[in-house]
Coordinates of C-alpha atoms in Angstrom, one line a residue:
X252 CA -56.7 144.0 -5.7
X253 CA -59.2 141.1 -6.0
X254 CA -56.5 138.7 -7.1
X255 CA -54.7 139.4 -3.8
X256 CA -57.7 139.0 -1.9
X257 CA -58.4 135.5 -3.4
X258 CA -55.0 134.3 -2.3
X259 CA -55.4 135.7 1.3
X260 CA -57.1 132.4 2.7
X261 CA -54.2 130.6 1.0
X262 CA -51.3 132.5 2.6
X263 CA -53.2 132.4 6.1
X264 CA -53.4 128.7 6.0
X265 CA -49.6 128.4 4.9
X266 CA -48.7 130.7 7.8
X267 CA -50.5 128.6 10.2
X268 CA -49.1 125.3 8.9
X269 CA -45.5 126.7 8.9
X270 CA -45.9 127.7 12.6
X271 CA -46.3 123.8 13.4
X272 CA -42.7 123.3 12.1
X273 CA -41.1 125.8 14.4
X274 CA -38.1 124.0 15.8
X275 CA -39.1 125.1 19.7
X276 CA -42.3 123.2 19.4
X277 CA -40.8 120.1 17.6
X278 CA -38.1 119.9 20.4
X279 CA -40.6 120.4 23.2
X280 CA -42.9 117.8 21.7
X281 CA -39.8 115.4 21.3
X282 CA -38.8 115.9 24.9
X283 CA -42.5 115.3 26.3
X284 CA -42.7 112.0 24.1
X285 CA -39.2 110.9 25.6
X286 CA -40.6 111.5 29.1
X287 CA -43.8 109.6 28.3
X288 CA -41.9 106.6 26.6
X289 CA -38.9 106.2 28.8
X290 CA -40.6 103.7 30.9
X291 CA -40.9 101.3 28.0
X292 CA -37.0 101.5 27.1
X293 CA -36.1 101.5 31.0
X294 CA -37.9 97.9 30.9
X295 CA -34.9 96.7 28.6
X296 CA -32.5 96.9 31.5
X297 CA -34.5 94.5 33.5
X298 CA -33.7 96.1 36.9
X299 CA -35.7 95.9 40.1
X300 CA -37.5 99.1 40.7
X301 CA -36.3 100.9 37.6
X302 CA -39.9 101.2 36.5
X303 CA -40.5 103.8 39.3
X304 CA -38.0 106.0 37.5
X305 CA -40.0 105.7 34.2
X306 CA -43.1 106.4 36.3
X307 CA -41.6 109.7 37.6
X308 CA -40.6 110.6 34.3
X309 CA -44.0 110.0 32.7
X310 CA -45.7 112.2 35.5
X311 CA -43.4 115.0 34.7
X312 CA -44.3 114.3 30.9
X313 CA -47.7 114.5 31.5
X314 CA -47.6 117.9 33.5
X315 CA -45.7 119.5 30.7
X316 CA -48.1 118.1 28.1
X317 CA -51.1 119.2 29.9
X318 CA -49.6 122.8 30.3
X319 CA -48.8 122.8 26.3
X320 CA -50.8 124.3 23.5
X321 CA -52.0 122.2 20.5
X322 CA -48.8 122.7 18.1
X323 CA -46.8 121.1 21.1
X324 CA -49.6 118.3 21.3
X325 CA -49.3 117.6 17.6
X326 CA -45.6 116.8 18.0
X327 CA -46.0 115.0 21.2
X328 CA -48.3 112.6 19.7
X329 CA -46.1 112.3 16.6
X330 CA -43.1 111.3 18.5
X331 CA -45.0 109.1 21.0
X332 CA -46.2 107.0 17.9
X333 CA -42.6 106.7 16.8
X334 CA -41.2 105.6 20.4
X335 CA -44.1 103.4 21.1
X336 CA -45.0 101.8 17.9
X337 CA -42.0 102.1 15.4
X338 CA -41.6 98.4 15.5
X339 CA -44.7 97.6 13.8
X340 CA -43.0 98.6 10.4
X341 CA -40.5 95.8 11.0
X342 CA -42.8 93.2 9.7
X343 CA -42.5 94.7 6.3
X344 CA -38.9 93.1 6.0
X345 CA -40.6 89.6 5.7
X346 CA -42.8 90.7 2.7
X347 CA -39.7 92.1 1.0
X348 CA -40.9 95.8 1.5
X349 CA -38.2 96.8 3.8
X350 CA -37.6 100.0 2.1
X351 CA -41.1 101.1 3.0
X352 CA -40.4 101.1 6.7
X353 CA -39.7 104.9 7.0
X354 CA -43.1 105.6 5.0
X355 CA -44.9 103.3 7.5
X356 CA -43.4 104.7 10.6
X357 CA -44.1 108.3 9.2
X358 CA -47.7 107.2 8.7
X359 CA -47.9 106.0 12.3
X360 CA -46.4 109.2 13.5
X361 CA -48.9 111.2 11.7
X362 CA -51.8 109.2 12.8
X363 CA -51.1 109.6 16.4
X364 CA -50.0 113.4 16.0
X365 CA -53.2 114.0 14.4
X366 CA -55.2 112.3 17.2
X367 CA -53.4 114.5 19.7
X368 CA -54.0 117.7 17.6
X369 CA -57.5 116.7 17.3
X370 CA -58.0 116.4 21.0
X371 CA -56.0 119.6 21.7
X372 CA -58.1 121.8 19.1
X373 CA -60.5 122.9 21.7
X374 CA -57.6 124.0 24.3
X375 CA -59.4 122.6 27.3
X376 CA -57.1 120.9 29.9
X377 CA -60.0 118.8 31.0
X378 CA -60.7 117.4 27.6
X379 CA -56.9 116.7 27.2
X380 CA -56.8 114.9 30.7
X381 CA -60.1 112.8 29.6
X382 CA -58.3 111.8 26.5
X383 CA -55.0 110.9 28.5
X384 CA -57.2 108.7 30.7
X385 CA -59.1 106.8 28.0
X386 CA -56.3 106.8 25.4
X387 CA -56.8 103.2 24.8
X388 CA -60.3 103.7 23.6
X389 CA -59.0 105.8 20.9
X390 CA -57.8 102.9 19.0
X391 CA -56.8 103.3 15.1
X392 CA -58.2 100.1 13.3
X393 CA -58.7 98.6 16.7
X394 CA -55.2 98.8 17.7
X395 CA -55.4 100.0 21.3
X396 CA -52.0 99.8 22.8
X397 CA -51.6 103.4 23.7
X398 CA -52.6 103.1 27.2
X399 CA -51.1 105.5 29.9
X400 CA -52.0 103.1 32.6
X401 CA -49.0 101.1 31.6
X402 CA -46.6 103.7 33.4
X403 CA -47.7 102.1 36.8
X404 CA -46.9 98.6 35.7
X405 CA -43.9 96.9 37.6
X406 CA -43.9 100.0 40.1
X407 CA -44.9 100.1 43.7
X408 CA -48.4 101.3 42.7
X409 CA -51.5 99.9 41.3
X410 CA -51.8 99.8 37.6
X411 CA -55.4 101.1 37.2
X412 CA -57.4 103.7 35.6
X413 CA -58.2 105.1 39.0
X414 CA -54.6 105.7 39.9
X415 CA -54.1 107.4 36.4
X416 CA -57.4 109.4 37.1
X417 CA -55.9 110.5 40.6
X418 CA -52.6 111.6 39.1
X419 CA -54.0 113.6 36.3
X420 CA -56.4 115.4 38.8
X421 CA -53.5 116.1 40.9
X422 CA -51.8 117.6 37.9
X423 CA -54.7 119.9 36.8
X424 CA -54.9 121.1 40.4
X425 CA -51.2 122.0 40.2
X426 CA -51.5 123.7 36.9
X427 CA -54.7 125.6 37.5
X428 CA -54.7 126.4 41.1
X429 CA -51.6 125.8 43.4
X430 CA -48.6 123.6 42.5
X431 CA -47.8 122.7 46.2
X432 CA -51.4 121.7 46.9
X433 CA -51.1 119.6 43.4
X434 CA -48.0 117.9 44.4
X435 CA -49.4 117.1 48.0
X436 CA -52.5 115.4 46.4
X437 CA -50.3 113.6 44.0
X438 CA -48.2 112.1 46.8
X439 CA -51.4 111.1 48.6
X440 CA -52.7 109.6 45.5
X441 CA -49.9 107.4 44.9
X442 CA -49.9 106.5 48.6
X443 CA -53.4 105.3 48.8
X444 CA -52.7 103.3 45.5
X445 CA -49.6 101.4 46.9
X446 CA -49.7 98.0 45.5
X447 CA -49.5 95.7 48.4
X448 CA -48.4 92.3 47.0
X449 CA -50.9 89.2 47.6
X450 CA -50.2 85.6 47.1
X451 CA -51.1 84.7 43.5
X452 CA -52.5 81.6 42.3
X453 CA -50.8 79.2 40.0
X454 CA -51.7 76.0 38.0
X455 CA -51.9 73.0 40.5
X456 CA -49.4 71.0 38.5
X457 CA -45.8 71.7 36.8
X458 CA -45.9 73.5 33.4
X459 CA -43.1 73.8 31.0
X460 CA -43.1 77.1 29.2
X461 CA -40.8 76.8 26.0
X462 CA -38.9 79.8 24.8
X463 CA -37.6 79.7 21.3
X464 CA -35.3 82.0 19.0
X465 CA -36.1 81.1 15.4
X466 CA -35.8 84.3 13.1
X467 CA -39.0 85.1 11.3
X468 CA -37.3 84.7 7.9
X469 CA -36.4 81.1 8.8
X470 CA -39.7 79.8 10.3
X471 CA -41.4 78.9 7.1
X472 CA -38.6 77.8 5.1
X473 CA -39.1 74.2 3.8
X474 CA -35.6 73.4 4.1
X475 CA -35.5 73.6 8.0
X476 CA -39.2 72.5 8.7
X477 CA -37.9 69.2 9.7
X478 CA -35.3 70.5 11.9
X479 CA -37.9 72.5 13.7
X480 CA -40.4 69.9 14.3
X481 CA -37.5 67.6 15.4
X482 CA -36.3 70.4 18.0
X483 CA -40.1 70.9 19.1
X484 CA -40.2 66.9 19.6
X485 CA -37.2 66.9 21.6
X486 CA -38.4 69.7 23.9
X487 CA -41.5 67.9 24.6
X488 CA -39.6 64.6 25.5
X489 CA -37.1 67.0 27.6
X490 CA -40.5 68.3 29.5
X491 CA -41.7 64.6 30.1
X492 CA -38.4 63.9 31.5
X493 CA -38.8 66.8 33.9
X494 CA -42.1 65.5 35.0
X495 CA -44.4 68.5 33.8
X496 CA -47.9 67.8 33.4
X497 CA -48.1 70.2 30.4
X498 CA -45.6 71.7 28.0
X499 CA -46.4 75.0 26.1
X500 CA -44.8 75.8 22.7
X501 CA -45.2 79.3 21.0
X502 CA -47.4 80.4 18.3
X503 CA -46.3 79.0 14.9
X504 CA -43.8 76.5 16.7
X505 CA -45.0 74.0 14.1
X506 CA -44.8 76.0 10.7
X507 CA -47.3 74.0 8.8
X508 CA -51.2 73.0 8.7
X509 CA -50.9 70.7 11.6
X510 CA -54.3 69.3 11.0
X511 CA -53.3 68.2 7.6
X512 CA -50.1 66.4 8.8
X513 CA -51.4 63.0 9.7
X514 CA -48.1 61.4 10.7
X515 CA -47.0 64.4 13.1
X516 CA -50.4 64.4 14.7
X517 CA -50.1 60.5 15.3
X518 CA -46.7 61.3 17.0
X519 CA -48.1 64.1 19.1
X520 CA -51.1 62.4 20.2
X521 CA -48.9 59.4 21.3
X522 CA -46.8 61.7 23.4
X523 CA -49.8 63.2 24.9
X524 CA -50.6 60.0 26.9
X525 CA -47.2 61.0 28.9
X526 CA -47.8 65.0 28.8
X527 CA -50.5 67.6 27.7
X528 CA -49.1 69.6 24.7
X529 CA -50.1 73.0 23.8
X530 CA -48.5 74.4 20.5
X531 CA -49.2 76.9 17.7
X532 CA -49.6 76.0 14.1
X533 CA -52.0 76.8 11.1
X534 CA -55.3 75.2 10.8
X535 CA -57.5 75.0 7.7
X536 CA -60.9 73.9 6.8
X537 CA -63.8 75.0 4.0
X538 CA -61.1 77.1 2.4
X539 CA -60.4 79.2 5.4
X540 CA -57.0 79.6 7.0
X541 CA -56.7 79.9 10.9
X542 CA -54.0 80.9 13.4
X543 CA -54.6 78.2 15.9
X544 CA -53.6 76.7 19.2
X545 CA -53.5 72.9 19.2
X546 CA -54.2 70.8 22.4
X547 CA -53.1 67.2 22.7
X548 CA -53.8 65.5 26.0
X549 CA -54.5 61.7 26.7
X550 CA -54.8 60.9 23.1
X551 CA -57.4 63.6 22.4
X552 CA -56.8 66.5 19.9
X553 CA -58.6 70.0 20.3
X554 CA -58.1 73.0 17.9
X555 CA -58.6 76.4 19.3
X556 CA -58.7 79.2 16.9
X557 CA -57.6 83.0 17.1
X558 CA -60.5 85.2 18.0
X559 CA -58.9 88.7 17.6
X560 CA -56.8 89.1 14.5
X561 CA -53.9 91.6 14.1
X562 CA -54.9 94.5 11.9
X563 CA -52.9 94.6 8.7
X564 CA -50.9 91.5 9.7
X565 CA -53.8 88.9 9.7
X566 CA -56.5 90.9 8.4
X567 CA -57.2 94.2 6.4
X568 CA -59.8 96.2 8.4
X569 CA -60.9 98.0 5.5
X570 CA -63.7 97.6 2.8
X571 CA -63.3 94.6 0.6
X572 CA -62.3 96.5 -2.5
X573 CA -59.4 98.2 -0.8
X574 CA -58.7 95.0 1.1
X575 CA -58.4 93.0 -2.0
X576 CA -56.2 95.5 -3.6
X577 CA -53.6 95.7 -0.5
X578 CA -53.6 91.9 -0.4
X579 CA -52.7 91.8 -4.2
X580 CA -50.0 94.4 -4.1
X581 CA -48.6 93.4 -0.6
X582 CA -49.5 89.9 0.1
X583 CA -49.4 88.0 -3.1
X584 CA -53.2 87.9 -3.4
X585 CA -53.3 86.0 -0.2
X586 CA -56.6 86.0 1.7
X587 CA -57.0 87.0 5.2
X588 CA -57.2 84.8 8.3
X589 CA -60.5 83.7 9.5
X590 CA -61.3 83.8 13.2
X591 CA -63.3 82.1 16.0
X592 CA -66.7 83.3 16.9
X593 CA -66.0 83.3 20.6
X594 CA -63.2 83.0 23.2
X595 CA -61.8 79.3 23.7
X596 CA -61.4 77.5 26.8
X597 CA -60.0 74.1 27.7
X598 CA -59.5 71.8 30.8
X599 CA -56.5 69.9 32.1
X600 CA -57.2 67.8 35.1
X601 CA -60.5 69.7 35.7
X602 CA -58.8 73.3 35.6
X603 CA -60.4 75.5 33.0
X604 CA -57.9 77.6 31.0
X605 CA -58.3 80.5 28.6
X606 CA -56.6 80.1 25.4
X607 CA -55.2 83.3 23.7
X608 CA -52.7 83.7 20.7
X609 CA -50.2 86.7 20.9
X610 CA -51.9 90.2 19.9
X611 CA -55.4 89.0 21.4
X612 CA -54.0 88.3 24.8
X613 CA -53.8 92.0 25.2
X614 CA -57.4 92.7 24.2
X615 CA -60.1 92.9 27.0
X616 CA -62.5 90.7 25.2
X617 CA -60.2 87.8 26.0
X618 CA -60.8 88.2 29.6
X619 CA -64.4 87.6 29.3
X620 CA -65.8 86.2 32.7
X621 CA -62.5 86.9 34.5
X622 CA -60.7 83.6 33.6
X623 CA -58.5 82.4 36.5
X624 CA -55.7 81.1 34.0
X625 CA -54.6 81.9 30.5
X626 CA -52.1 80.3 28.3
X627 CA -50.9 82.5 25.7
X628 CA -48.6 81.6 22.9
X629 CA -46.8 84.5 20.9
X630 CA -44.1 84.7 17.9
X631 CA -42.5 88.0 18.5
X632 CA -39.7 87.4 16.0
X633 CA -41.8 89.6 13.5
X634 CA -40.6 92.5 15.5
X635 CA -37.2 91.4 16.8
X636 CA -35.2 93.3 18.0
X637 CA -37.3 96.2 19.3
X638 CA -39.4 97.1 22.4
X639 CA -42.3 95.2 21.1
X640 CA -41.9 92.5 23.8
X641 CA -41.3 94.8 26.6
X642 CA -44.6 96.9 25.8
X643 CA -46.5 93.5 25.3
X644 CA -45.3 92.3 28.5
X645 CA -46.6 95.3 30.3
X646 CA -50.0 95.0 28.5
X647 CA -50.2 91.6 29.9
X648 CA -49.4 92.6 33.4
X649 CA -51.8 95.2 33.2
X650 CA -54.7 92.7 32.2
X651 CA -53.6 90.1 34.6
X652 CA -53.8 92.7 37.6
X653 CA -57.4 94.0 36.2
X654 CA -58.7 90.6 35.8
X655 CA -57.0 88.7 38.5
X656 CA -55.9 86.2 35.9
X657 CA -52.4 84.3 35.8
X658 CA -51.0 84.3 32.4
X659 CA -48.6 81.9 31.2
X660 CA -46.8 83.0 28.1
X661 CA -44.6 80.9 25.8
X662 CA -42.9 83.1 23.1
X663 CA -40.7 82.8 19.9
X664 CA -38.3 85.5 19.7
X665 CA -38.2 86.8 23.4
X666 CA -38.2 85.1 26.9
X667 CA -41.3 83.3 28.1
X668 CA -42.8 84.4 31.3
X669 CA -45.4 83.6 34.0
X670 CA -47.3 86.8 34.8
X671 CA -49.3 86.8 38.0
X672 CA -51.9 89.6 39.1

């Protein structure tokens, strides 16, 4: 009898755990995550007004999610992790760890499933709604791309936290009190947050945004380095012929330590008397490596280093003893990138421009003092083909609207774009 009693807690835990793997809960969580992720995949169609369908889908998903219990919340978070962030694992291919992709995807799913489970544990609809409102502040390792304000980007409505708050309040009223009152409030909330288009500001001179499509496994090959450099110089010459004041090339467009390449520096410096050149390359000094933007203008050279590094891509955000072990196993004992100490600006013809490199362009810290203009450079080939460029673009549009910043984005691996508030 005593032996049986000793096993009761274990059996009880096992019973509760097994309950989470009921097919009904898994399917419902899967369907909710599809509703909350559809707006990302619809963006692939590149159709006008299609984002409004994604918004409708997301609102239905939020309604069902807020009505659901914690078992369904776990699976909803699990599959949201899958549909929003599956592409993070694709970079493993370029470190010869492609076979670990399923494991990393599972890890991502479990992280977000656990977050959703923790939030739903108190079974309070109000706490759940607050989490959905401020989801971007729950950022594993600083990665804050889970943001439900994104469902309003490219729609007829303002992509703000206030719009999301009113939608969530409407859903709560529909669930807790009266569905017709909730729907009426929802319609009114969207109506008062209609996004009237205003005239956007652009740079007062012509700019050439270069798009390239070099696969990640080719960028750093020594055998084609000269070919890449020549192609870049040809594109700069074309921009000069087009009469542009500035030409922008993507992140890592020059796959080398540019500040240690004296001949190439001299060539770019000479061309900068005809056009300002912004390009991505590596930088190094004092035994530190930087992901950098280089500006060449009127014979002057300026290097601007990345401020916010990609977690597990450019730095390991863990204690040193774990960081060193991971770098030894996965990155051939390579050291983390170093970073700048503050945001970087530069001026062209008296116009101040904020510098941003890829991931950091989606971070609030880069929009300190509400810059009017930002030039961002990215290398999305790490995650190609995937929906990463679509999610990144929506995040940049969200920040552009929030801070009233016009963003010029030059990209390798997906189309470059100008984003207005």
